[in-house]
Every structure is written in C-alpha cells, then in structure tokens.
Amino acid sequence: MKTRFVLIETSHAGNVGAAARAMKTMGFDDLVLVRPRWANVLRREETIQRASGALDVLAKARIVDSLDEALDGISHLCATAMTPRDFGPPASTPREHFAALVQSWQKQELQAYAAKGLEPDLNENLTLAGGPGECGVGLLFGCERFGMANEDVYRCNVALRIPSNPQFGSLNLGAAIQLVAYEWRQALGGFTDALPSAHVQRADAQQVAGMLGHWQQALEHVGFLDPAAPKKLMPRLNQLFNRAQLSPEEIHILRGIAKAMLRSTPAKH
C-alpha cells in the first residue's frame, strides 16, 4: 500500500527526525520534504538525533521544490488542517475518514471480483478497482508556524482534524504525524506480529476449594467467622477468589496466610 508523508516548508530540523521516527514505528518509510528551511536538513545533527534510529527513513527521504513533485503517483490527498476553512474539502477525524476509505476500497474490491466471477481472498491485500494497489495515499503536513496554505488544502480530498482540547489544540508536528500514522496503520489492519501474552496457569477448582477450607478454619480460629452462624461469608469468598482467577502460586500464598493465622493465639469468646 503506497503511503507518503509530505512535509511542506518544515522549519525545524528536529521535526523531520521526529517524523521519520513516527513513521517507522508504524511501518511507513516514504517521506518527501517540500522546500524545507534547511537544504541539508536530512544530514543535520538535530535531525539524526530526533530520528532515534530511523536512519533508513531519512536515507530514503526526498527533497523537492514543489508540491506537484511530491505528489507524483499519489491520488488520494489528506490535508492536516486544524483551522477551519470557509471553502475546501470536507473535514473529518483521521479515524472516521480512514475507516470509511478502507471500507470503500473493500466494497470496490468485492465488486471487481464479482464482475470477474472470482471469489476474493480476504487475507490478501486489496489490489483491484482503485484499492490500495492502485491508489496512493498522501498525508500532507504544513509548516510549524502557519500550517498548510489554503491553496494546498483546497486540492486535497479531505481535511483531517485531530480531536483535541478546544482551549489548547496545538500539536507538535512530530506528535501530529505519530497520531495520523497510528490511525492509518490501524485502519489498514494494524500489525499481525504482536507479541503473544504470557500464558498464566490458573488454579483448578480443587485447589481453590482446599484453600477455602483452610481459610475457613483460620477465620474461625481468629474469631472472624462464627461456625454457628456462618451466613454467606464462605460462598462470597469463593466468588471473590473465582473472579481473581488465582494461580497455584497465589493459592500457596493464601494458604500460608491461613497457616499463620492458625498459629496465632485463638480468639477469646
């Protein structure tokens, strides 16, 4: 899926490095700079430091003189414009727009397969009917001080607006890129190689019952439980420990507490 991040007239070298880092964490590497303040911005020390290891993104990045050059091969343009315009593309949050965009591609994909009499493989990337195989997405960001120029916003398909505090909606450029990159990656399906959660062994019902019996003896011993009128204390404790999903190690700890209670001086009645 072709995704390009376009930074227009970026004035701070560190933000270019931050952009590279934000992109790489979300699996993107196509970065184009339009008329940045520094001609050597990709080699400046601040850029390299803020990239935090995303040097391959910087090495691949290009610097161009015009937005037209930056958008070669890109057909769906997303402006990031926090300031409302009286005229221009519709505004949307990144999450809403990206979800609708992918859904539209999927619908076109299914229609294209149906027209060919084929059964789609839902595990494959979209490749037909204007889907990601044919439509490059450009994510455009303006300069730090003034944002995007109106004429650049007007040529886009959508103006993305990140929901933020109405009294303080200012976002650092690197942070804005990270948020948009994250939402776009999630819309594309996220990452499938997430680390599996560690398997935790759970105590079985017999172990829990044995521990509860031990606790009942201990609670009677310290005078907390009256065996003549137990009410529903033990069933409630049973429900509590079931919700806790105890491990065998935790059962041993609770039994150790009960054992210590039984060794204490019996309560006086």
Tab-separated table of C-alpha atoms in Angstrom:
chain	number	residue	atom	x	y	z
A	1	MET	CA	0.000	0.000	0.000
A	2	LYS	CA	1.628	3.242	-1.122
A	3	THR	CA	1.533	5.804	1.690
A	4	ARG	CA	3.519	9.011	1.507
A	5	PHE	CA	4.092	11.590	4.232
A	6	VAL	CA	4.631	15.060	2.777
A	7	LEU	CA	6.069	17.844	4.948
A	8	ILE	CA	5.666	21.312	3.442
A	9	GLU	CA	8.195	24.045	4.291
A	10	THR	CA	9.279	22.464	7.562
A	11	SER	CA	11.336	24.949	9.559
A	12	HIS	CA	12.717	22.826	12.428
A	13	ALA	CA	15.217	20.096	11.585
A	14	GLY	CA	14.284	18.127	14.696
A	15	ASN	CA	10.733	17.740	13.442
A	16	VAL	CA	11.991	15.991	10.321
A	17	GLY	CA	13.788	13.460	12.507
A	18	ALA	CA	10.707	13.099	14.709
A	19	ALA	CA	8.611	12.490	11.591
A	20	ALA	CA	10.957	9.720	10.442
A	21	ARG	CA	10.765	8.075	13.855
A	22	ALA	CA	6.955	8.342	13.985
A	23	MET	CA	6.645	6.843	10.509
A	24	LYS	CA	8.979	3.924	11.159
A	25	THR	CA	7.172	2.897	14.347
A	26	MET	CA	4.023	2.493	12.248
A	27	GLY	CA	5.749	0.747	9.343
A	28	PHE	CA	5.947	3.627	6.819
A	29	ASP	CA	9.070	4.904	5.068
A	30	ASP	CA	8.042	7.208	2.193
A	31	LEU	CA	8.901	10.772	3.287
A	32	VAL	CA	9.042	13.797	0.995
A	33	LEU	CA	10.021	17.320	2.071
A	34	VAL	CA	8.786	20.313	0.084
A	35	ARG	CA	11.059	23.363	0.315
A	36	PRO	CA	12.338	22.754	3.867
A	37	ARG	CA	14.146	25.607	5.586
A	38	TRP	CA	17.444	23.740	5.560
A	39	ALA	CA	18.739	22.304	2.293
A	40	ASN	CA	20.834	19.807	4.254
A	41	VAL	CA	18.090	19.021	6.754
A	42	LEU	CA	18.378	15.252	6.251
A	43	ARG	CA	22.011	15.352	7.377
A	44	ARG	CA	21.755	17.819	10.248
A	45	GLU	CA	22.708	16.563	13.697
A	46	GLU	CA	19.380	17.526	15.262
A	47	THR	CA	17.504	15.603	12.575
A	48	ILE	CA	19.570	12.478	13.119
A	49	GLN	CA	19.249	12.643	16.890
A	50	ARG	CA	15.466	13.076	16.839
A	51	ALA	CA	15.104	10.200	14.352
A	52	SER	CA	16.270	7.848	17.143
A	53	GLY	CA	17.485	5.151	14.777
A	54	ALA	CA	15.053	5.672	11.878
A	55	LEU	CA	18.009	6.492	9.648
A	56	ASP	CA	16.736	4.298	6.815
A	57	VAL	CA	13.681	6.550	6.508
A	58	LEU	CA	15.918	9.619	6.342
A	59	ALA	CA	18.182	7.946	3.782
A	60	LYS	CA	15.198	7.228	1.542
A	61	ALA	CA	13.581	10.662	2.008
A	62	ARG	CA	13.495	13.158	-0.865
A	63	ILE	CA	13.570	16.945	-1.026
A	64	VAL	CA	11.591	18.606	-3.837
A	65	ASP	CA	10.795	22.161	-4.916
A	66	SER	CA	7.049	21.836	-5.427
A	67	LEU	CA	4.051	20.004	-4.034
A	68	ASP	CA	3.323	18.638	-7.503
A	69	GLU	CA	6.647	16.776	-7.459
A	70	ALA	CA	5.904	15.407	-4.001
A	71	LEU	CA	2.548	14.008	-5.101
A	72	ASP	CA	3.734	12.036	-8.112
A	73	GLY	CA	1.847	8.710	-8.084
A	74	ILE	CA	-0.472	9.802	-5.269
A	75	SER	CA	-4.188	10.132	-5.929
A	76	HIS	CA	-5.882	10.446	-2.523
A	77	LEU	CA	-4.729	13.520	-0.616
A	78	CYS	CA	-5.311	14.127	3.095
A	79	ALA	CA	-4.585	17.592	4.452
A	80	THR	CA	-3.963	18.138	8.146
A	81	ALA	CA	-5.633	21.479	8.817
A	82	MET	CA	-6.707	22.315	12.351
A	83	THR	CA	-8.001	25.777	11.403
A	84	PRO	CA	-11.467	25.655	9.759
A	85	ARG	CA	-11.694	26.947	6.162
A	86	ASP	CA	-14.749	28.642	4.650
A	87	PHE	CA	-14.127	26.705	1.470
A	88	GLY	CA	-12.390	23.444	0.753
A	89	PRO	CA	-12.629	19.676	1.256
A	90	PRO	CA	-14.863	18.123	3.910
A	91	ALA	CA	-13.392	17.870	7.402
A	92	SER	CA	-13.154	14.581	9.282
A	93	THR	CA	-11.227	12.965	12.081
A	94	PRO	CA	-8.454	10.606	10.924
A	95	ARG	CA	-10.212	7.585	12.435
A	96	GLU	CA	-13.531	8.266	10.729
A	97	HIS	CA	-12.049	9.085	7.342
A	98	PHE	CA	-9.572	6.217	7.230
A	99	ALA	CA	-12.226	3.670	8.237
A	100	ALA	CA	-14.583	4.945	5.527
A	101	LEU	CA	-11.780	4.980	2.950
A	102	VAL	CA	-10.753	1.375	3.584
A	103	GLN	CA	-14.387	0.264	3.669
A	104	SER	CA	-14.970	1.927	0.303
A	105	TRP	CA	-11.938	0.164	-1.184
A	106	GLN	CA	-13.095	-3.174	0.170
A	107	LYS	CA	-16.521	-2.681	-1.391
A	108	GLN	CA	-14.961	-1.837	-4.750
A	109	GLU	CA	-12.691	-4.849	-4.431
A	110	LEU	CA	-15.614	-7.212	-3.889
A	111	GLN	CA	-17.482	-5.704	-6.837
A	112	ALA	CA	-14.424	-6.119	-9.059
A	113	TYR	CA	-14.060	-9.778	-8.113
A	114	ALA	CA	-17.783	-10.369	-8.649
A	115	ALA	CA	-17.579	-8.828	-12.116
A	116	LYS	CA	-14.780	-11.268	-12.965
A	117	GLY	CA	-16.669	-14.215	-11.487
A	118	LEU	CA	-13.967	-14.763	-8.869
A	119	GLU	CA	-14.036	-15.440	-5.156
A	120	PRO	CA	-11.933	-12.880	-3.239
A	121	ASP	CA	-9.265	-13.975	-0.811
A	122	LEU	CA	-9.973	-11.779	2.205
A	123	ASN	CA	-6.472	-12.431	3.545
A	124	GLU	CA	-4.830	-10.747	0.549
A	125	ASN	CA	-4.156	-7.033	0.180
A	126	LEU	CA	-6.626	-5.061	-1.896
A	127	THR	CA	-5.339	-4.788	-5.431
A	128	LEU	CA	-8.287	-4.156	-7.756
A	129	ALA	CA	-10.857	-1.472	-8.534
A	130	GLY	CA	-8.978	1.526	-7.264
A	131	GLY	CA	-7.993	-0.109	-3.991
A	132	PRO	CA	-4.590	0.294	-2.332
A	133	GLY	CA	-2.859	-1.492	-5.186
A	134	GLU	CA	-3.672	1.451	-7.473
A	135	CYS	CA	-4.354	4.398	-5.177
A	136	GLY	CA	-1.518	6.057	-3.321
A	137	VAL	CA	-2.410	7.984	-0.185
A	138	GLY	CA	-0.658	11.243	0.607
A	139	LEU	CA	-0.687	12.642	4.151
A	140	LEU	CA	0.201	16.337	3.994
A	141	PHE	CA	1.523	18.473	6.861
A	142	GLY	CA	2.182	22.204	6.732
A	143	CYS	CA	4.912	24.284	8.341
A	144	GLU	CA	5.062	24.522	12.111
A	145	ARG	CA	4.095	28.158	12.410
A	146	PHE	CA	1.373	28.668	9.813
A	147	GLY	CA	0.127	25.174	8.968
A	148	MET	CA	-0.979	24.419	5.418
A	149	ALA	CA	-1.642	27.122	2.849
A	150	ASN	CA	-5.228	27.364	1.627
A	151	GLU	CA	-4.311	26.503	-1.969
A	152	ASP	CA	-2.673	23.272	-0.774
A	153	VAL	CA	-5.669	22.345	1.376
A	154	TYR	CA	-8.097	23.014	-1.481
A	155	ARG	CA	-6.547	20.367	-3.698
A	156	CYS	CA	-6.997	17.629	-1.068
A	157	ASN	CA	-9.818	15.103	-0.740
A	158	VAL	CA	-10.250	15.644	2.988
A	159	ALA	CA	-9.052	17.915	5.788
A	160	LEU	CA	-8.096	15.788	8.764
A	161	ARG	CA	-8.700	17.345	12.157
A	162	ILE	CA	-7.347	15.653	15.272
A	163	PRO	CA	-9.828	15.964	18.166
A	164	SER	CA	-8.117	17.927	20.918
A	165	ASN	CA	-8.755	20.319	23.787
A	166	PRO	CA	-10.760	23.267	22.365
A	167	GLN	CA	-8.847	25.621	24.663
A	168	PHE	CA	-5.435	24.209	23.702
A	169	GLY	CA	-5.416	22.315	20.435
A	170	SER	CA	-1.829	22.986	19.391
A	171	LEU	CA	0.094	19.817	18.494
A	172	ASN	CA	3.795	19.459	17.818
A	173	LEU	CA	4.384	18.388	14.218
A	174	GLY	CA	6.011	15.122	15.255
A	175	ALA	CA	3.105	14.300	17.568
A	176	ALA	CA	0.555	15.034	14.840
A	177	ILE	CA	2.395	12.762	12.406
A	178	GLN	CA	2.531	9.992	15.014
A	179	LEU	CA	-1.224	10.203	15.649
A	180	VAL	CA	-2.145	10.205	11.960
A	181	ALA	CA	0.310	7.378	11.194
A	182	TYR	CA	-1.146	5.300	14.020
A	183	GLU	CA	-4.746	5.796	12.879
A	184	TRP	CA	-3.855	4.944	9.272
A	185	ARG	CA	-1.973	1.805	10.326
A	186	GLN	CA	-4.924	0.695	12.462
A	187	ALA	CA	-7.320	1.258	9.550
A	188	LEU	CA	-5.085	-0.935	7.390
A	189	GLY	CA	-5.348	-3.751	9.922
A	190	GLY	CA	-2.564	-2.968	12.371
A	191	PHE	CA	0.324	-5.324	12.905
A	192	THR	CA	-0.256	-9.083	12.999
A	193	ASP	CA	3.032	-9.955	14.687
A	194	ALA	CA	2.196	-8.546	18.100
A	195	LEU	CA	3.946	-10.306	20.964
A	196	PRO	CA	1.744	-13.028	22.492
A	197	SER	CA	0.693	-12.513	26.059
A	198	ALA	CA	2.444	-14.712	28.569
A	199	HIS	CA	0.461	-17.812	29.494
A	200	VAL	CA	-0.573	-17.803	33.147
A	201	GLN	CA	-1.527	-21.107	34.744
A	202	ARG	CA	-4.758	-20.946	36.741
A	203	ALA	CA	-5.509	-22.864	39.907
A	204	ASP	CA	-8.156	-25.548	39.412
A	205	ALA	CA	-11.383	-25.843	41.381
A	206	GLN	CA	-9.937	-28.451	43.742
A	207	GLN	CA	-7.035	-26.179	44.698
A	208	VAL	CA	-9.404	-23.253	45.319
A	209	ALA	CA	-11.712	-25.443	47.425
A	210	GLY	CA	-8.780	-26.708	49.516
A	211	MET	CA	-7.588	-23.171	50.106
A	212	LEU	CA	-11.099	-22.044	51.117
A	213	GLY	CA	-11.341	-24.903	53.615
A	214	HIS	CA	-8.022	-23.829	55.083
A	215	TRP	CA	-9.238	-20.226	55.321
A	216	GLN	CA	-12.485	-21.265	56.970
A	217	GLN	CA	-10.502	-22.951	59.736
A	218	ALA	CA	-8.293	-19.883	60.133
A	219	LEU	CA	-11.199	-17.426	60.195
A	220	GLU	CA	-12.952	-19.490	62.850
A	221	HIS	CA	-9.700	-19.653	64.816
A	222	VAL	CA	-9.290	-15.844	64.939
A	223	GLY	CA	-12.993	-15.306	65.677
A	224	PHE	CA	-13.899	-13.640	62.388
A	225	LEU	CA	-16.245	-16.470	61.346
A	226	ASP	CA	-18.852	-17.875	63.743
A	227	PRO	CA	-19.353	-21.545	62.778
A	228	ALA	CA	-22.804	-21.443	64.412
A	229	ALA	CA	-23.892	-18.611	62.147
A	230	PRO	CA	-21.615	-18.566	59.096
A	231	LYS	CA	-24.192	-16.782	56.912
A	232	LYS	CA	-22.786	-16.422	53.372
A	233	LEU	CA	-19.206	-15.462	54.171
A	234	MET	CA	-17.545	-18.503	52.616
A	235	PRO	CA	-19.670	-18.538	49.415
A	236	ARG	CA	-18.878	-14.839	48.966
A	237	LEU	CA	-15.172	-15.503	49.434
A	238	ASN	CA	-15.479	-18.329	46.929
A	239	GLN	CA	-16.949	-15.919	44.353
A	240	LEU	CA	-14.268	-13.345	45.128
A	241	PHE	CA	-11.424	-15.820	44.552
A	242	ASN	CA	-13.084	-17.154	41.387
A	243	ARG	CA	-13.139	-13.630	39.944
A	244	ALA	CA	-9.477	-13.214	40.861
A	245	GLN	CA	-8.523	-16.252	38.706
A	246	LEU	CA	-5.827	-17.313	41.127
A	247	SER	CA	-2.631	-19.031	40.075
A	248	PRO	CA	-1.207	-22.026	42.024
A	249	GLU	CA	1.475	-19.709	43.439
A	250	GLU	CA	-1.203	-17.357	44.757
A	251	ILE	CA	-3.038	-20.307	46.316
A	252	HIS	CA	0.178	-21.160	48.200
A	253	ILE	CA	0.448	-17.566	49.460
A	254	LEU	CA	-3.141	-17.539	50.713
A	255	ARG	CA	-2.635	-20.899	52.397
A	256	GLY	CA	0.491	-19.544	54.058
A	257	ILE	CA	-1.565	-16.661	55.470
A	258	ALA	CA	-4.185	-19.118	56.778
A	259	LYS	CA	-1.447	-21.236	58.355
A	260	ALA	CA	-0.016	-18.193	60.151
A	261	MET	CA	-3.495	-17.281	61.375
A	262	LEU	CA	-3.954	-20.795	62.818
A	263	ARG	CA	-0.650	-20.468	64.694
A	264	SER	CA	-1.803	-17.283	66.392
A	265	THR	CA	-3.474	-17.156	69.805
A	266	PRO	CA	-7.101	-18.268	69.472
A	267	ALA	CA	-9.698	-15.526	69.852
A	268	LYS	CA	-11.499	-15.292	73.187
A	269	HIS	CA	-15.263	-15.770	73.055
